[in-house]
PDB file of C-alpha atoms in Angstrom:
ATOM      1  CA  MET K 141     -25.646   8.809   7.954  1.00 47.00           C
ATOM      2  CA  THR K 142     -26.661   6.347  10.069  1.00 51.00           C
ATOM      3  CA  GLU K 143     -27.243   6.132  13.971  1.00 51.00           C
ATOM      4  CA  HIS K 144     -23.936   4.359  14.039  1.00 60.00           C
ATOM      5  CA  THR K 145     -21.842   7.498  12.976  1.00 71.00           C
ATOM      6  CA  PHE K 146     -21.268  11.029  13.882  1.00 71.00           C
ATOM      7  CA  VAL K 147     -19.570  14.211  12.618  1.00 75.00           C
ATOM      8  CA  ALA K 148     -16.397  15.349  14.264  1.00 65.00           C
ATOM      9  CA  ARG K 149     -15.868  18.761  14.678  1.00 69.00           C
ATOM     10  CA  THR K 150     -13.824  19.206  11.608  1.00 74.00           C
ATOM     11  CA  GLY K 151     -16.637  18.070   9.704  1.00 81.00           C
ATOM     12  CA  VAL K 152     -15.623  14.537   9.071  1.00 85.00           C
ATOM     13  CA  LEU K 153     -17.605  11.599   9.593  1.00 90.00           C
ATOM     14  CA  VAL K 154     -16.461   9.085  12.210  1.00 93.00           C
ATOM     15  CA  MET K 155     -17.959   5.885  12.807  1.00 92.00           C
ATOM     16  CA  ASP K 156     -18.529   4.947  16.383  1.00 93.00           C
ATOM     17  CA  ASP K 157     -17.393   1.408  15.496  1.00 95.00           C
ATOM     18  CA  PHE K 158     -14.672   0.940  13.035  1.00 96.00           C
ATOM     19  CA  ARG K 159     -16.191  -2.069  11.700  1.00 97.00           C
ATOM     20  CA  ASP K 160     -18.609   0.209  10.005  1.00 96.00           C
ATOM     21  CA  ASN K 161     -15.829   1.531   7.860  1.00 96.00           C
ATOM     22  CA  LEU K 162     -14.631  -1.719   6.744  1.00 98.00           C
ATOM     23  CA  ILE K 163     -16.042  -3.708   3.571  1.00 98.00           C
ATOM     24  CA  ILE K 164     -14.541  -6.926   4.315  1.00 98.00           C
ATOM     25  CA  ASP K 165     -13.124  -9.404   7.086  1.00 98.00           C
ATOM     26  CA  ARG K 166     -14.321  -7.057   9.832  1.00 97.00           C
ATOM     27  CA  TYR K 167     -13.625  -9.458  12.544  1.00 97.00           C
ATOM     28  CA  ASP K 168      -9.945 -10.370  11.454  1.00 97.00           C
ATOM     29  CA  PRO K 169      -8.231 -11.251  14.591  1.00 96.00           C
ATOM     30  CA  VAL K 170      -5.560  -8.632  13.629  1.00 95.00           C
ATOM     31  CA  PHE K 171      -7.597  -6.195  15.141  1.00 96.00           C
ATOM     32  CA  SER K 172      -7.521  -7.466  18.320  1.00 94.00           C
ATOM     33  CA  GLY K 173      -3.623  -6.966  18.570  1.00 93.00           C
ATOM     34  CA  MET K 174      -3.527  -3.074  16.838  1.00 94.00           C
ATOM     35  CA  ARG K 175      -2.873  -0.358  18.690  1.00 93.00           C
ATOM     36  CA  ALA K 176      -5.425   1.854  19.846  1.00 95.00           C
ATOM     37  CA  SER K 177      -4.361   5.045  17.701  1.00 94.00           C
ATOM     38  CA  LYS K 178      -4.630   3.028  14.489  1.00 95.00           C
ATOM     39  CA  VAL K 179      -7.824   1.682  15.701  1.00 95.00           C
ATOM     40  CA  LYS K 180      -9.033   4.954  16.253  1.00 94.00           C
ATOM     41  CA  HIS K 181      -8.139   6.096  12.977  1.00 94.00           C
ATOM     42  CA  LEU K 182     -10.048   3.626  11.044  1.00 96.00           C
ATOM     43  CA  ARG K 183     -12.912   5.244  12.279  1.00 95.00           C
ATOM     44  CA  SER K 184     -12.621   8.321  10.066  1.00 94.00           C
ATOM     45  CA  GLU K 185     -14.130   8.770   6.540  1.00 92.00           C
ATOM     46  CA  ASN K 186     -10.720   9.910   5.627  1.00 91.00           C
ATOM     47  CA  SER K 187      -8.761   6.919   6.701  1.00 94.00           C
ATOM     48  CA  GLU K 188      -6.007   5.350   4.244  1.00 94.00           C
ATOM     49  CA  ASP K 189      -6.105   2.511   6.749  1.00 96.00           C
ATOM     50  CA  ALA K 190      -9.837   1.835   5.871  1.00 97.00           C
ATOM     51  CA  VAL K 191      -9.395   2.398   1.848  1.00 97.00           C
ATOM     52  CA  THR K 192      -6.155   0.159   1.907  1.00 98.00           C
ATOM     53  CA  TRP K 193      -8.012  -2.601   4.257  1.00 98.00           C
ATOM     54  CA  ASN K 194     -11.065  -2.599   1.647  1.00 98.00           C
ATOM     55  CA  VAL K 195      -9.316  -2.534  -1.508  1.00 98.00           C
ATOM     56  CA  PHE K 196      -6.147  -5.250  -1.068  1.00 98.00           C
ATOM     57  CA  ARG K 197      -8.092  -7.451   1.376  1.00 98.00           C
ATOM     58  CA  SER K 198     -10.844  -7.721  -1.260  1.00 98.00           C
ATOM     59  CA  LEU K 199      -7.779  -8.512  -4.046  1.00 98.00           C
ATOM     60  CA  ARG K 200      -6.544 -11.034  -1.479  1.00 98.00           C
ATOM     61  CA  GLN K 201      -9.776 -13.118  -1.997  1.00 98.00           C
ATOM     62  CA  VAL K 202      -9.318 -13.077  -5.724  1.00 98.00           C
ATOM     63  CA  ALA K 203      -6.785 -15.035  -7.794  1.00 98.00           C
ATOM     64  CA  PRO K 204      -3.653 -13.004  -8.329  1.00 98.00           C
ATOM     65  CA  THR K 205      -3.036 -14.211 -12.185  1.00 98.00           C
ATOM     66  CA  VAL K 206      -6.348 -11.773 -12.691  1.00 98.00           C
ATOM     67  CA  TRP K 207      -5.499  -8.528 -11.267  1.00 98.00           C
ATOM     68  CA  LEU K 208      -1.467  -8.622 -10.454  1.00 98.00           C
ATOM     69  CA  PRO K 209      -0.636  -8.205 -14.368  1.00 98.00           C
ATOM     70  CA  PRO K 210      -2.756  -5.396 -15.021  1.00 98.00           C
ATOM     71  CA  LEU K 211      -1.934  -3.679 -11.661  1.00 98.00           C
ATOM     72  CA  PHE K 212       1.776  -4.177 -12.135  1.00 98.00           C
ATOM     73  CA  ALA K 213       1.616  -2.709 -15.761  1.00 97.00           C
ATOM     74  CA  ALA K 214      -0.297   0.293 -14.436  1.00 97.00           C
ATOM     75  CA  ALA K 215       2.845   0.828 -11.992  1.00 98.00           C
ATOM     76  CA  PHE K 216       5.602   0.036 -14.299  1.00 97.00           C
ATOM     77  CA  ASN K 217       4.678   0.628 -17.649  1.00 92.00           C
ATOM     78  CA  GLY K 218       6.910  -1.269 -20.020  1.00 86.00           C
ATOM     79  CA  THR K 219       8.455  -3.683 -17.426  1.00 93.00           C
ATOM     80  CA  ALA K 220       7.564  -7.364 -17.620  1.00 95.00           C
ATOM     81  CA  THR K 221       5.194  -8.402 -14.942  1.00 96.00           C
ATOM     82  CA  PRO K 222       6.875 -11.282 -12.865  1.00 97.00           C
ATOM     83  CA  ASP K 223       5.161 -14.515 -12.052  1.00 97.00           C
ATOM     84  CA  PRO K 224       1.876 -13.720 -10.141  1.00 98.00           C
ATOM     85  CA  ARG K 225       0.688 -17.333  -9.839  1.00 96.00           C
ATOM     86  CA  HIS K 226       1.833 -17.748  -5.939  1.00 96.00           C
ATOM     87  CA  ALA K 227       1.597 -13.922  -4.797  1.00 98.00           C
ATOM     88  CA  THR K 228       0.384 -13.136  -1.435  1.00 98.00           C
ATOM     89  CA  VAL K 229      -1.038  -9.795   0.028  1.00 98.00           C
ATOM     90  CA  GLU K 230      -0.139  -8.515   3.556  1.00 98.00           C
ATOM     91  CA  LEU K 231      -1.134  -5.465   5.113  1.00 98.00           C
ATOM     92  CA  TRP K 232       0.836  -3.536   7.888  1.00 97.00           C
ATOM     93  CA  ALA K 233       3.504  -5.747   8.024  1.00 97.00           C
ATOM     94  CA  SER K 234       6.594  -4.787  10.425  1.00 96.00           C
ATOM     95  CA  VAL K 235       9.941  -4.686   8.503  1.00 96.00           C
ATOM     96  CA  PRO K 236      13.347  -4.154  10.244  1.00 95.00           C
ATOM     97  CA  PRO K 237      15.953  -1.728   9.013  1.00 94.00           C
ATOM     98  CA  PRO K 238      18.951  -2.872   7.300  1.00 95.00           C
ATOM     99  CA  PRO K 239      21.266  -3.630  10.364  1.00 94.00           C
ATOM    100  CA  GLY K 240      24.219  -1.589   9.149  1.00 92.00           C
ATOM    101  CA  LEU K 241      22.148   1.534   9.177  1.00 92.00           C
ATOM    102  CA  LEU K 242      21.848   1.090  12.968  1.00 89.00           C
ATOM    103  CA  LEU K 243      25.542   2.000  13.274  1.00 86.00           C
ATOM    104  CA  GLY K 244      24.724   5.898  12.452  1.00 79.00           C
ATOM    105  CA  GLY K 245      21.465   6.082  14.887  1.00 80.00           C
ATOM    106  CA  ASP K 246      18.661   4.574  16.266  1.00 82.00           C
ATOM    107  CA  GLU K 247      16.068   3.695  13.512  1.00 88.00           C
ATOM    108  CA  GLY K 248      12.447   1.483  14.349  1.00 89.00           C
ATOM    109  CA  ASP K 249      10.862  -0.894  12.317  1.00 93.00           C
ATOM    110  CA  SER K 250       8.606   0.394   9.450  1.00 94.00           C
ATOM    111  CA  GLU K 251       5.137  -0.615   9.109  1.00 95.00           C
ATOM    112  CA  VAL K 252       4.531  -1.569   5.510  1.00 96.00           C
ATOM    113  CA  ASP K 253       1.215  -0.705   4.125  1.00 98.00           C
ATOM    114  CA  VAL K 254       0.816  -3.500   1.145  1.00 98.00           C
ATOM    115  CA  LEU K 255       3.161  -6.572   1.077  1.00 98.00           C
ATOM    116  CA  ILE K 256       2.878  -8.355  -2.168  1.00 98.00           C
ATOM    117  CA  GLN K 257       5.435 -11.144  -2.567  1.00 98.00           C
ATOM    118  CA  ALA K 258       6.156 -14.408  -4.178  1.00 98.00           C
ATOM    119  CA  PRO K 259       9.054 -16.931  -4.163  1.00 98.00           C
ATOM    120  CA  GLY K 260      10.812 -14.680  -6.658  1.00 98.00           C
ATOM    121  CA  TRP K 261      10.001 -10.795  -6.001  1.00 98.00           C
ATOM    122  CA  VAL K 262       8.593  -8.312  -3.416  1.00 98.00           C
ATOM    123  CA  TRP K 263       6.570  -5.406  -4.390  1.00 98.00           C
ATOM    124  CA  LEU K 264       6.057  -2.861  -1.524  1.00 98.00           C
ATOM    125  CA  ILE K 265       3.371  -0.101  -2.027  1.00 98.00           C
ATOM    126  CA  GLU K 266       2.946   2.933   0.518  1.00 98.00           C
ATOM    127  CA  ALA K 267      -0.642   3.962   0.462  1.00 97.00           C
ATOM    128  CA  LYS K 268      -1.765   7.730   0.541  1.00 96.00           C
ATOM    129  CA  PHE K 269      -5.105   8.980   0.783  1.00 92.00           C
ATOM    130  CA  ARG K 270      -5.563  12.555   1.485  1.00 87.00           C
ATOM    131  CA  SER K 271      -1.868  13.221   2.773  1.00 92.00           C
ATOM    132  CA  ASP K 272       1.805  13.376   1.359  1.00 96.00           C
ATOM    133  CA  ILE K 273       5.036  11.274   2.150  1.00 96.00           C
ATOM    134  CA  SER K 274       6.703  12.487   5.632  1.00 95.00           C
ATOM    135  CA  THR K 275       9.693  14.285   4.529  1.00 93.00           C
ATOM    136  CA  GLY K 276      12.133  12.723   7.256  1.00 90.00           C
ATOM    137  CA  THR K 277      12.448  11.019  10.818  1.00 83.00           C
ATOM    138  CA  THR K 278      13.546  11.818  13.912  1.00 79.00           C
ATOM    139  CA  THR K 279      17.154  10.775  13.771  1.00 82.00           C
ATOM    140  CA  ARG K 280      17.313  11.295   9.970  1.00 88.00           C
ATOM    141  CA  PRO K 281      15.468  14.634   8.903  1.00 87.00           C
ATOM    142  CA  LEU K 282      16.678  14.044   5.320  1.00 87.00           C
ATOM    143  CA  ARG K 283      15.331  10.527   4.824  1.00 93.00           C
ATOM    144  CA  ASP K 284      12.133  10.721   3.498  1.00 96.00           C
ATOM    145  CA  GLN K 285       9.219   8.020   3.170  1.00 96.00           C
ATOM    146  CA  VAL K 286       9.877   6.811  -0.060  1.00 98.00           C
ATOM    147  CA  LEU K 287      13.659   6.417   0.312  1.00 97.00           C
ATOM    148  CA  ARG K 288      13.225   4.206   3.823  1.00 96.00           C
ATOM    149  CA  ASN K 289      10.501   2.099   1.837  1.00 97.00           C
ATOM    150  CA  ILE K 290      13.203   1.554  -0.201  1.00 98.00           C
ATOM    151  CA  ASP K 291      15.754   0.559   1.953  1.00 97.00           C
ATOM    152  CA  VAL K 292      13.859  -1.437   3.915  1.00 97.00           C
ATOM    153  CA  GLY K 293      12.044  -3.117   1.459  1.00 98.00           C
ATOM    154  CA  SER K 294      15.112  -3.763  -0.456  1.00 98.00           C
ATOM    155  CA  TYR K 295      16.694  -5.429   2.420  1.00 97.00           C
ATOM    156  CA  PHE K 296      13.679  -7.778   3.622  1.00 98.00           C
ATOM    157  CA  ALA K 297      13.253  -8.907  -0.239  1.00 98.00           C
ATOM    158  CA  GLY K 298      17.052 -10.130   0.030  1.00 98.00           C
ATOM    159  CA  VAL K 299      18.002 -12.074  -3.106  1.00 98.00           C
ATOM    160  CA  ARG K 300      14.474 -11.640  -4.531  1.00 98.00           C
ATOM    161  CA  GLN K 301      13.628  -8.767  -7.294  1.00 98.00           C
ATOM    162  CA  PHE K 302      12.426  -5.459  -5.419  1.00 98.00           C
ATOM    163  CA  TYR K 303       9.932  -2.999  -6.515  1.00 98.00           C
ATOM    164  CA  PHE K 304       8.159   0.064  -4.968  1.00 98.00           C
ATOM    165  CA  SER K 305       4.811   1.780  -5.749  1.00 98.00           C
ATOM    166  CA  LEU K 306       3.631   5.014  -4.045  1.00 98.00           C
ATOM    167  CA  LEU K 307       0.206   4.616  -4.131  1.00 98.00           C
ATOM    168  CA  ILE K 308      -1.929   7.956  -4.272  1.00 97.00           C
ATOM    169  CA  ALA K 309      -5.598   9.801  -4.864  1.00 94.00           C
ATOM    170  CA  ASP K 310      -4.382  12.170  -7.027  1.00 93.00           C
ATOM    171  CA  ARG K 311      -0.810  13.811  -7.982  1.00 92.00           C
ATOM    172  CA  LYS K 312      -1.997  17.279  -6.286  1.00 92.00           C
ATOM    173  CA  ARG K 313      -2.173  16.099  -2.844  1.00 91.00           C
ATOM    174  CA  SER K 314       1.148  13.894  -2.794  1.00 95.00           C
ATOM    175  CA  THR K 315       3.100  16.458  -4.743  1.00 97.00           C
ATOM    176  CA  LEU K 316       6.247  15.648  -2.437  1.00 97.00           C
ATOM    177  CA  GLY K 317       5.939  11.810  -2.960  1.00 98.00           C
ATOM    178  CA  VAL K 318       5.752  12.044  -6.872  1.00 97.00           C
ATOM    179  CA  GLU K 319       8.734  14.122  -6.541  1.00 97.00           C
ATOM    180  CA  ALA K 320      10.427  11.672  -4.260  1.00 98.00           C
ATOM    181  CA  VAL K 321       9.754   8.530  -6.856  1.00 98.00           C
ATOM    182  CA  ALA K 322      10.769  10.669  -9.967  1.00 97.00           C
ATOM    183  CA  LYS K 323      13.996  11.245  -8.215  1.00 97.00           C
ATOM    184  CA  TYR K 324      14.793   7.828  -6.831  1.00 98.00           C
ATOM    185  CA  SER K 325      13.818   6.127 -10.285  1.00 97.00           C
ATOM    186  CA  ASP K 326      17.508   6.822 -11.147  1.00 97.00           C
ATOM    187  CA  LEU K 327      18.367   3.759  -9.322  1.00 97.00           C
ATOM    188  CA  THR K 328      22.075   4.746  -9.695  1.00 97.00           C
ATOM    189  CA  HIS K 329      21.311   7.621  -7.802  1.00 97.00           C
ATOM    190  CA  THR K 330      19.619   5.798  -5.377  1.00 98.00           C
ATOM    191  CA  ARG K 331      22.046   2.818  -4.935  1.00 98.00           C
ATOM    192  CA  LYS K 332      24.580   5.998  -4.151  1.00 97.00           C
ATOM    193  CA  LEU K 333      22.606   7.368  -1.720  1.00 96.00           C
ATOM    194  CA  LEU K 334      22.342   4.040   0.571  1.00 96.00           C
ATOM    195  CA  GLU K 335      25.727   2.552  -0.151  1.00 96.00           C
ATOM    196  CA  ASP K 336      27.284   3.598   3.612  1.00 94.00           C
ATOM    197  CA  HIS K 337      24.949   0.823   5.113  1.00 95.00           C
ATOM    198  CA  ARG K 338      24.280  -1.373   2.017  1.00 96.00           C
ATOM    199  CA  PRO K 339      26.921  -3.234   0.745  1.00 95.00           C
ATOM    200  CA  ASP K 340      25.038  -5.380  -1.365  1.00 96.00           C
ATOM    201  CA  GLY K 341      24.445  -2.266  -3.396  1.00 97.00           C
ATOM    202  CA  LEU K 342      20.726  -2.648  -3.510  1.00 98.00           C
ATOM    203  CA  GLN K 343      21.235  -4.973  -6.659  1.00 97.00           C
ATOM    204  CA  ASN K 344      17.927  -6.423  -6.411  1.00 98.00           C
ATOM    205  CA  LEU K 345      16.004  -2.935  -6.856  1.00 98.00           C
ATOM    206  CA  ARG K 346      14.012  -3.466 -10.271  1.00 97.00           C
ATOM    207  CA  GLY K 347      11.921  -0.336 -10.266  1.00 97.00           C
ATOM    208  CA  LEU K 348       9.997   2.231  -8.573  1.00 98.00           C
ATOM    209  CA  GLY K 349       6.206   3.679  -9.584  1.00 97.00           C
ATOM    210  CA  VAL K 350       3.096   5.635  -8.899  1.00 98.00           C
ATOM    211  CA  LEU K 351      -0.002   4.308  -8.800  1.00 98.00           C
ATOM    212  CA  GLU K 352      -3.547   6.146  -8.217  1.00 97.00           C
ATOM    213  CA  TRP K 353      -6.557   4.680  -6.462  1.00 97.00           C
ATOM    214  CA  ARG K 354      -8.502   5.295  -9.585  1.00 97.00           C
ATOM    215  CA  GLN K 355      -6.357   2.684 -11.072  1.00 97.00           C
ATOM    216  CA  LEU K 356      -7.287   0.300  -8.340  1.00 98.00           C
ATOM    217  CA  GLY K 357     -10.749   0.925  -9.257  1.00 98.00           C
ATOM    218  CA  ASP K 358      -9.828  -0.500 -13.146  1.00 98.00           C
ATOM    219  CA  VAL K 359      -8.280  -3.285 -11.748  1.00 98.00           C
ATOM    220  CA  LEU K 360     -11.386  -3.960  -9.700  1.00 98.00           C
ATOM    221  CA  ALA K 361     -13.609  -3.780 -12.344  1.00 98.00           C
ATOM    222  CA  LEU K 362     -11.543  -6.219 -14.414  1.00 98.00           C
ATOM    223  CA  ALA K 363     -11.771  -8.934 -11.666  1.00 98.00           C
ATOM    224  CA  ALA K 364     -15.331  -8.141 -11.425  1.00 98.00           C
ATOM    225  CA  THR K 365     -16.090  -9.886 -14.629  1.00 97.00           C
ATOM    226  CA  GLY K 366     -12.719 -11.642 -15.124  1.00 97.00           C
ATOM    227  CA  ALA K 367     -12.566 -13.559 -12.134  1.00 98.00           C
ATOM    228  CA  ALA K 368     -13.327 -17.686 -12.704  1.00 97.00           C
ATOM    229  CA  HIS K 369     -15.358 -17.585  -9.937  1.00 98.00           C
ATOM    230  CA  GLU K 370     -18.770 -15.847  -8.700  1.00 98.00           C
ATOM    231  CA  ASP K 371     -17.487 -15.398  -5.217  1.00 98.00           C
ATOM    232  CA  GLU K 372     -14.327 -13.556  -6.617  1.00 98.00           C
ATOM    233  CA  ARG K 373     -16.297 -11.439  -8.908  1.00 98.00           C
ATOM    234  CA  ALA K 374     -18.678 -10.341  -5.840  1.00 98.00           C
ATOM    235  CA  ILE K 375     -15.883  -9.478  -3.944  1.00 98.00           C
ATOM    236  CA  ALA K 376     -14.245  -7.273  -6.843  1.00 98.00           C
ATOM    237  CA  ARG K 377     -17.475  -5.871  -7.690  1.00 98.00           C
ATOM    238  CA  ARG K 378     -18.044  -4.732  -4.196  1.00 98.00           C
ATOM    239  CA  ALA K 379     -14.816  -3.188  -3.630  1.00 98.00           C
ATOM    240  CA  HIS K 380     -14.872  -1.401  -7.123  1.00 98.00           C
ATOM    241  CA  ASP K 381     -18.454  -0.135  -6.160  1.00 97.00           C
ATOM    242  CA  TRP K 382     -17.200   0.987  -2.619  1.00 97.00           C
ATOM    243  CA  LEU K 383     -14.112   3.280  -4.521  1.00 97.00           C
ATOM    244  CA  VAL K 384     -16.658   4.778  -6.723  1.00 96.00           C
ATOM    245  CA  ALA K 385     -18.669   5.840  -3.486  1.00 95.00           C
ATOM    246  CA  LYS K 386     -15.613   7.208  -2.100  1.00 93.00           C
ATOM    247  CA  GLY K 387     -14.869   9.263  -5.631  1.00 93.00           C
ATOM    248  CA  LEU K 388     -11.847   7.363  -5.865  1.00 94.00           C
ATOM    249  CA  ALA K 389     -12.933   5.284  -9.439  1.00 91.00           C
ATOM    250  CA  GLY K 390     -15.396   6.045 -11.810  1.00 80.00           C
ATOM    251  CA  GLY K 391     -17.833   3.906 -13.882  1.00 70.00           C
ATOM    252  CA  ALA K 392     -19.214   0.495 -13.150  1.00 62.00           C
ATOM    253  CA  PRO K 393     -17.751  -2.883 -14.185  1.00 60.00           C
ATOM    254  CA  ASP K 394     -18.816  -4.244 -17.659  1.00 51.00           C
TER     255      ASP K 394
END
């Protein structure tokens, strides 16, 4: 423990400065406009936002042709990987709900953890670390976090193919989320649930899957040796090693 940290009453390590919890892009302008509660949460060693930032901002610096195919295969076994060449990665994008939903009551924009997109497709990832999904919203107690992400993500994708994944530490910590993904993987059932406000029938919905952080570690290990440029390999290696130190990945890049 360094002079820049202290231990909260719960025994959880908390940084004095949230930047000490980050391994890349510590001074990105996005933090200047971030709400105070989110910045505060970034200081905790248990922050899923810090894990998400360190991993996906690192992947953003590596050619998507290197890491996207194996990551997509891990999430959607047997589904052909969409063209990765022009994929971009964005964290914590604000996505509005479908307009038809608002006829039945207010619902604010959703903050999407990870948005990976290209001209022909969109992949939305909801990231969890030591928590499970929320099971409802204030106005809609039966609209769980997975269903909400599917709905807003599919609407955002428009005519592009849409995929959704829940990213977790392990299945024991996110039992409700894993069950929800399994339930909504019946795409006919999911489209039926949302048909009242989705006249398009969510025809762009192509697949749902569960990912674990250890699989991100495997992908980073591949990038650490397979990326074409040394700077990209170094970034992937650092993120992989950080996940190993967090107990979320094993081994070392070959």
